[in-house]
Coordinates of C-alpha atoms in Angstrom, one line a residue:
M1 CA 0.3 0.1 -0.1
D2 CA 2.5 2.5 0.8
A3 CA 4.5 1.3 -2.3
W4 CA 1.3 2.4 -4.2
I5 CA 0.9 5.4 -2.5
M6 CA 4.7 6.6 -3.2
R7 CA 3.9 5.7 -6.7
A8 CA 1.0 7.7 -7.0
G9 CA 2.7 10.4 -5.3
L10 CA 5.2 10.5 -7.9
F11 CA 3.2 10.2 -10.6
L12 CA 1.3 13.4 -9.6
V13 CA 4.5 15.2 -8.7
M14 CA 5.8 14.5 -12.6
A15 CA 2.1 15.5 -14.0
F16 CA 2.2 18.8 -12.1
T17 CA 5.9 19.2 -13.3
I18 CA 4.7 19.0 -17.0
M19 CA 1.6 20.8 -16.5
G20 CA 3.8 23.8 -14.7
R21 CA 5.8 24.1 -17.7
G22 CA 2.9 25.3 -19.6
E23 CA 2.2 25.7 -23.4
G24 CA 3.9 29.2 -23.1
Q25 CA 7.3 27.6 -22.3
L26 CA 10.0 27.8 -25.3
A27 CA 13.1 25.7 -25.3
E28 CA 16.3 25.5 -26.9
N29 CA 15.9 22.1 -28.0
F30 CA 12.2 22.6 -29.3
Y31 CA 13.5 21.0 -32.7
S32 CA 16.0 18.4 -31.5
S33 CA 13.7 15.5 -32.9
S34 CA 11.5 17.1 -35.4
C35 CA 14.0 19.3 -37.4
P36 CA 17.4 18.7 -35.5
S37 CA 19.7 21.1 -38.2
V38 CA 17.1 23.5 -38.6
E39 CA 19.6 26.4 -37.1
F40 CA 22.3 25.3 -39.4
I41 CA 19.8 25.5 -42.1
V42 CA 19.0 28.9 -41.4
K43 CA 22.5 30.2 -41.1
Q44 CA 23.5 28.7 -44.3
A45 CA 20.7 30.9 -46.0
V46 CA 21.4 34.1 -43.9
S47 CA 25.0 33.7 -44.9
T48 CA 24.3 33.2 -48.4
K49 CA 22.0 36.5 -48.5
F50 CA 24.6 38.2 -46.5
S51 CA 27.3 37.6 -49.2
Q52 CA 25.1 39.5 -51.6
T53 CA 24.2 42.4 -49.5
F54 CA 25.0 44.1 -46.1
T55 CA 21.9 45.4 -45.8
T56 CA 20.7 41.3 -44.8
I57 CA 22.2 42.3 -41.2
P58 CA 20.3 45.7 -40.1
A59 CA 17.0 44.8 -41.9
T60 CA 16.8 41.4 -40.4
L61 CA 17.5 42.5 -37.0
R62 CA 15.3 45.4 -37.3
L63 CA 12.4 43.0 -38.5
F64 CA 12.5 41.1 -35.2
F65 CA 12.4 44.2 -33.2
H66 CA 9.4 45.3 -35.2
D67 CA 7.7 42.1 -35.2
C68 CA 8.0 41.5 -31.5
F69 CA 6.6 45.1 -30.5
V70 CA 3.6 44.4 -32.5
E71 CA 1.2 41.1 -31.4
G72 CA 4.7 39.7 -30.1
C73 CA 7.2 37.5 -31.5
D74 CA 4.7 35.7 -34.0
A75 CA 6.0 36.7 -37.7
S76 CA 2.9 39.0 -38.4
V77 CA 5.1 41.8 -39.6
L78 CA 6.1 39.1 -42.8
I79 CA 2.3 39.0 -43.6
S80 CA 1.5 40.6 -46.9
S81 CA -2.1 41.8 -47.5
P82 CA -3.9 42.4 -51.2
N83 CA -5.7 45.3 -49.6
S84 CA -2.2 46.7 -48.1
D85 CA -3.9 46.8 -44.5
A86 CA -1.2 44.3 -43.0
E87 CA 1.3 45.2 -40.2
K88 CA 4.2 45.9 -43.0
D89 CA 1.8 48.5 -44.7
S90 CA 1.6 50.6 -41.5
E91 CA 3.5 54.1 -41.8
D92 CA 6.0 52.8 -39.2
N93 CA 6.9 49.7 -41.1
L94 CA 7.1 51.2 -44.4
S95 CA 10.9 51.6 -44.1
L96 CA 11.8 48.1 -43.2
A97 CA 14.4 47.1 -46.1
G98 CA 13.1 44.0 -48.2
D99 CA 16.6 42.3 -47.4
G100 CA 15.0 41.4 -44.0
F101 CA 12.0 40.1 -45.1
D102 CA 13.8 38.1 -48.2
T103 CA 16.3 36.6 -45.8
V104 CA 13.4 35.2 -44.0
F105 CA 11.8 33.8 -46.9
K106 CA 14.9 32.1 -48.2
A107 CA 15.9 30.4 -44.9
K108 CA 11.8 29.3 -44.6
Q109 CA 12.2 27.8 -48.2
A110 CA 15.5 26.0 -47.1
V111 CA 13.9 24.3 -44.1
E112 CA 10.7 23.5 -45.6
A113 CA 12.8 21.6 -48.3
T114 CA 14.0 19.5 -45.1
C115 CA 11.4 20.0 -42.5
P116 CA 8.1 21.0 -44.3
G117 CA 5.2 22.2 -42.1
I118 CA 7.4 21.9 -38.8
V119 CA 9.3 25.1 -37.9
S120 CA 7.4 28.4 -37.8
C121 CA 8.1 31.5 -39.5
A122 CA 8.7 33.4 -36.0
D123 CA 11.2 30.8 -34.7
I124 CA 13.0 31.3 -38.2
L125 CA 13.3 35.5 -38.0
A126 CA 14.3 34.7 -34.4
I127 CA 17.0 32.6 -35.5
A128 CA 18.1 34.8 -38.4
A129 CA 18.2 37.8 -36.1
R130 CA 20.8 36.1 -33.8
D131 CA 22.7 35.0 -36.8
V132 CA 23.2 38.8 -38.5
V133 CA 24.5 39.9 -35.2
V134 CA 27.1 37.1 -35.2
L135 CA 27.8 38.0 -38.7
A136 CA 28.6 41.1 -37.8
G137 CA 31.2 40.6 -35.1
G138 CA 28.5 40.3 -32.1
P139 CA 28.2 38.0 -29.5
S140 CA 26.4 34.5 -30.1
F141 CA 23.9 33.2 -28.0
N142 CA 21.4 30.1 -27.7
V143 CA 17.7 30.8 -29.1
E144 CA 14.7 29.8 -27.7
L145 CA 12.3 28.1 -29.9
G146 CA 8.6 26.6 -30.2
R147 CA 6.9 29.6 -31.1
R148 CA 4.0 29.6 -33.8
D149 CA 2.7 32.3 -36.6
G150 CA 0.0 34.5 -35.6
L151 CA -3.0 34.9 -37.2
I152 CA -3.5 38.8 -36.9
S153 CA -1.6 41.3 -39.1
L154 CA -3.1 44.5 -39.3
A155 CA -1.8 47.9 -39.9
S156 CA -4.3 49.5 -37.7
R157 CA -2.5 47.9 -34.7
V158 CA 0.7 49.2 -35.3
A159 CA 0.6 52.8 -34.1
G160 CA 1.8 53.6 -30.6
N161 CA 3.3 50.1 -30.3
L162 CA 6.9 51.1 -31.8
P163 CA 9.4 53.4 -30.2
Q164 CA 9.7 56.7 -32.2
P165 CA 12.7 58.6 -32.8
T166 CA 11.6 61.9 -30.7
F167 CA 10.8 59.7 -27.7
D168 CA 12.4 60.8 -24.0
L169 CA 13.8 58.1 -21.6
N170 CA 10.4 58.0 -19.7
Q171 CA 8.6 57.3 -23.3
L172 CA 11.4 54.6 -24.1
E173 CA 10.9 53.0 -20.8
T174 CA 6.9 52.9 -20.9
I175 CA 6.9 51.3 -24.5
F176 CA 9.7 48.7 -23.5
S177 CA 8.2 47.6 -20.1
K178 CA 4.8 46.8 -21.4
H179 CA 6.8 43.8 -22.9
N180 CA 8.5 43.1 -19.4
L181 CA 12.0 44.5 -20.7
S182 CA 13.8 46.9 -18.2
Q183 CA 15.4 49.9 -18.7
L184 CA 18.9 48.1 -18.8
D185 CA 17.2 45.9 -21.3
M186 CA 15.8 48.9 -23.2
I187 CA 19.7 50.6 -23.4
A188 CA 21.2 47.4 -24.3
L189 CA 18.7 46.6 -27.1
S190 CA 19.2 50.4 -28.5
G191 CA 22.7 49.4 -29.0
A192 CA 21.3 47.4 -32.4
H193 CA 21.6 50.9 -33.8
T194 CA 25.3 50.3 -33.9
L195 CA 24.2 48.7 -37.6
G196 CA 21.7 50.2 -40.1
F197 CA 20.4 53.5 -41.3
S198 CA 18.0 56.0 -40.5
H199 CA 16.2 58.3 -43.1
C200 CA 16.7 61.8 -43.1
S201 CA 13.1 62.7 -42.2
R202 CA 13.7 61.0 -38.8
F203 CA 16.1 63.7 -37.7
A204 CA 15.7 66.6 -39.9
N205 CA 14.0 68.3 -37.0
R206 CA 17.4 68.3 -34.7
L207 CA 19.4 70.2 -37.7
Y208 CA 17.1 72.9 -38.8
S209 CA 13.8 73.4 -36.7
F210 CA 15.1 72.1 -32.7
S211 CA 13.3 75.0 -31.1
S212 CA 12.5 78.8 -30.6
S213 CA 15.9 79.3 -29.3
S214 CA 17.9 77.0 -31.3
T215 CA 17.8 75.7 -35.0
T216 CA 20.1 72.9 -33.8
D217 CA 19.8 70.6 -31.2
P218 CA 22.6 71.6 -28.6
S219 CA 23.2 68.0 -27.6
L220 CA 24.5 67.5 -30.9
N221 CA 28.5 67.6 -31.5
P222 CA 28.6 70.3 -33.8
D223 CA 30.9 68.5 -36.0
Y224 CA 28.7 65.7 -36.3
A225 CA 25.8 67.7 -36.9
K226 CA 27.6 69.8 -40.1
Q227 CA 28.0 65.9 -41.2
L228 CA 24.5 65.3 -41.0
E229 CA 23.7 68.9 -42.6
S230 CA 26.1 67.7 -45.6
A231 CA 24.3 64.3 -45.8
C232 CA 20.8 65.5 -45.3
P233 CA 20.4 69.5 -46.4
Q234 CA 17.2 70.8 -46.1
N235 CA 14.2 69.6 -48.5
V236 CA 16.6 66.6 -49.3
D237 CA 14.8 63.3 -50.7
P238 CA 13.4 61.9 -47.5
R239 CA 14.3 58.2 -48.9
I240 CA 18.0 59.3 -48.4
A241 CA 19.5 57.1 -45.6
V242 CA 22.5 57.7 -43.4
D243 CA 24.4 55.5 -41.2
L244 CA 23.7 55.6 -37.5
D245 CA 26.8 54.8 -36.5
P246 CA 29.3 56.8 -38.2
V247 CA 32.4 55.2 -37.3
T248 CA 32.1 51.3 -37.7
P249 CA 28.5 51.1 -39.3
Q250 CA 28.9 47.5 -40.5
T251 CA 30.2 46.0 -37.2
F252 CA 28.4 45.0 -34.0
D253 CA 30.3 46.6 -31.3
N254 CA 30.1 49.0 -28.5
I255 CA 30.8 52.0 -30.7
Y256 CA 27.4 53.4 -30.6
Y257 CA 27.6 54.1 -26.9
Q258 CA 31.2 55.9 -27.3
N259 CA 29.1 58.1 -30.0
L260 CA 26.3 58.8 -27.5
V261 CA 29.3 60.3 -24.9
G262 CA 30.4 62.2 -27.4
G263 CA 27.2 63.6 -28.7
K264 CA 26.8 61.6 -31.8
G265 CA 23.6 60.0 -31.8
M266 CA 21.9 60.3 -34.6
L267 CA 18.2 60.2 -33.0
S268 CA 16.8 61.9 -30.3
S269 CA 16.1 58.5 -28.8
D270 CA 19.4 57.5 -28.8
Q271 CA 21.2 60.9 -27.7
V272 CA 18.8 61.0 -24.5
L273 CA 20.5 57.7 -23.3
F274 CA 23.4 59.8 -22.2
T275 CA 21.8 63.1 -21.6
D276 CA 19.2 61.7 -19.1
P277 CA 20.9 61.4 -15.8
A278 CA 19.0 57.9 -15.2
S279 CA 20.6 56.4 -17.9
Q280 CA 23.8 57.9 -18.5
S281 CA 25.8 55.6 -15.9
T282 CA 24.7 52.5 -18.1
V283 CA 25.7 54.1 -21.3
I284 CA 29.2 54.9 -19.7
D285 CA 29.7 51.4 -18.7
F286 CA 28.7 49.8 -22.0
A287 CA 31.1 52.4 -23.9
N288 CA 33.8 51.4 -21.8
S289 CA 33.0 47.6 -21.5
P290 CA 32.2 45.7 -25.0
G291 CA 31.8 42.7 -22.4
D292 CA 29.1 44.1 -20.3
F293 CA 27.2 45.5 -23.4
N294 CA 27.6 41.8 -25.4
G295 CA 26.0 40.5 -22.0
A296 CA 23.1 42.9 -21.5
F297 CA 22.4 42.6 -25.3
T298 CA 22.2 38.9 -25.3
T299 CA 20.0 38.8 -22.0
A300 CA 17.9 41.2 -23.7
M301 CA 17.4 39.6 -27.1
R302 CA 16.0 36.4 -25.4
K303 CA 14.0 38.4 -23.1
L304 CA 12.5 40.2 -26.3
G305 CA 12.1 36.9 -28.0
R306 CA 9.6 35.8 -25.2
V307 CA 7.2 38.7 -26.0
G308 CA 3.9 37.4 -26.7
V309 CA 4.9 34.3 -28.0
K310 CA 2.0 31.8 -29.3
T311 CA 2.5 28.3 -28.4
G312 CA 1.0 24.8 -28.1
K313 CA -2.3 24.9 -29.9
N314 CA -2.1 28.6 -30.7
G315 CA -1.2 30.2 -33.8
Q316 CA 0.0 27.6 -37.0
I317 CA 3.0 26.9 -38.7
R318 CA 2.8 29.1 -42.2
T319 CA 4.3 27.1 -45.0
D320 CA 4.3 30.6 -46.6
C321 CA 5.6 33.1 -44.4
S322 CA 3.9 35.8 -46.2
A323 CA 0.4 34.3 -46.0
F324 CA -1.5 33.0 -43.4
N325 CA -2.4 29.0 -44.4
S326 CA -6.0 29.8 -44.7
Q327 CA -5.2 32.3 -47.7
Q328 CA -2.8 30.2 -49.5

C-alpha cells in the first residue's frame, strides 16, 4: 500500500511538473527530434544572403524588433495583404528594408525542403536575428524556440506600439516595460543601432528646427551636426539614408555608446540615453566595456524573443511566411 501511495505521489509530482511548464514555454532544443538541423539550415541561408548584400544584417535585426513589439514575436510583420492593410503596410513599417523579409523567406524555403510544415516563420526570424548579429561580429547566444505564427496582422494595430525617434527616456521605458523589458534591456537593445541606417526625415528637426531658441539640437556634437547637414540638406529626398553609427557602421560593437558620450547619437531617442542622468551611467559602462554590453544585449534579446509568443495549439505553422495558411 505504501509503495502504491509513493508511486501515485510520484506520478502526481511529475504531472504537475509537466503542467507547470505550460504551453507558453520555449525551449532551445524544441526541434531536436523534429528538425535537428534547423539552425544550421537557417545559418547557411542567412550567410548566403549576407554575401549578396550587407543590408541583410540591419534589415533582419530590425524586422525582429518590429515583429515582437506588435502582436508579439509571431511573424505577423511578414504577412502581405492584397488590401495593403497588414502590419508591414503601416507608416512605421514602410521603411523596413526588403532584404530582411527576403532573408526570412529564403531561410523558410530551405527549412521547408528538409522539414516541411514543422518550423514556424517566427522561429526562423528569431534564429536569423541572432545569426546576423554574429555575422556582424557580435556575440552569439542560444535562441529559445517553439513559437507559432500569429493569425492577426493589421496596420491599424501598429501605431503607438513602436518606439519613435523623438521619444524621451520615460516614453522609451514605458513602451519597453509593456513587454517586460527593463531600462537596462532597453539601453542594450538600443545598441542594435550600431548597425543600419535611418532616413533624413527621422532626425531633420534636430538640424533645422529644433526649438525657438536653437535651430540645431545643442546636444549634437557640432562637427557631427555639420556632417549630418551635409548628408541631409534641407528639403532633401526623404528616402536618403545615413548610417546610424558614423564610425563602424558595419560592425556590431559598443562604438554606438561611445558615440552617444561624444554627442553623436543620430536620433533624439538615442542621444537621450546619455543626456538623461537616469540612464547615463549605463551608457558610460557600455561605452567602456564591450563585455558588459554584449552580455546585456544577449540577455535582452532572449527576453525580447519571449514577448507575446504563441505556443502549443495557438497560431499555426505557416508554409509561406507571407500568407496565413487559410489564404494560400
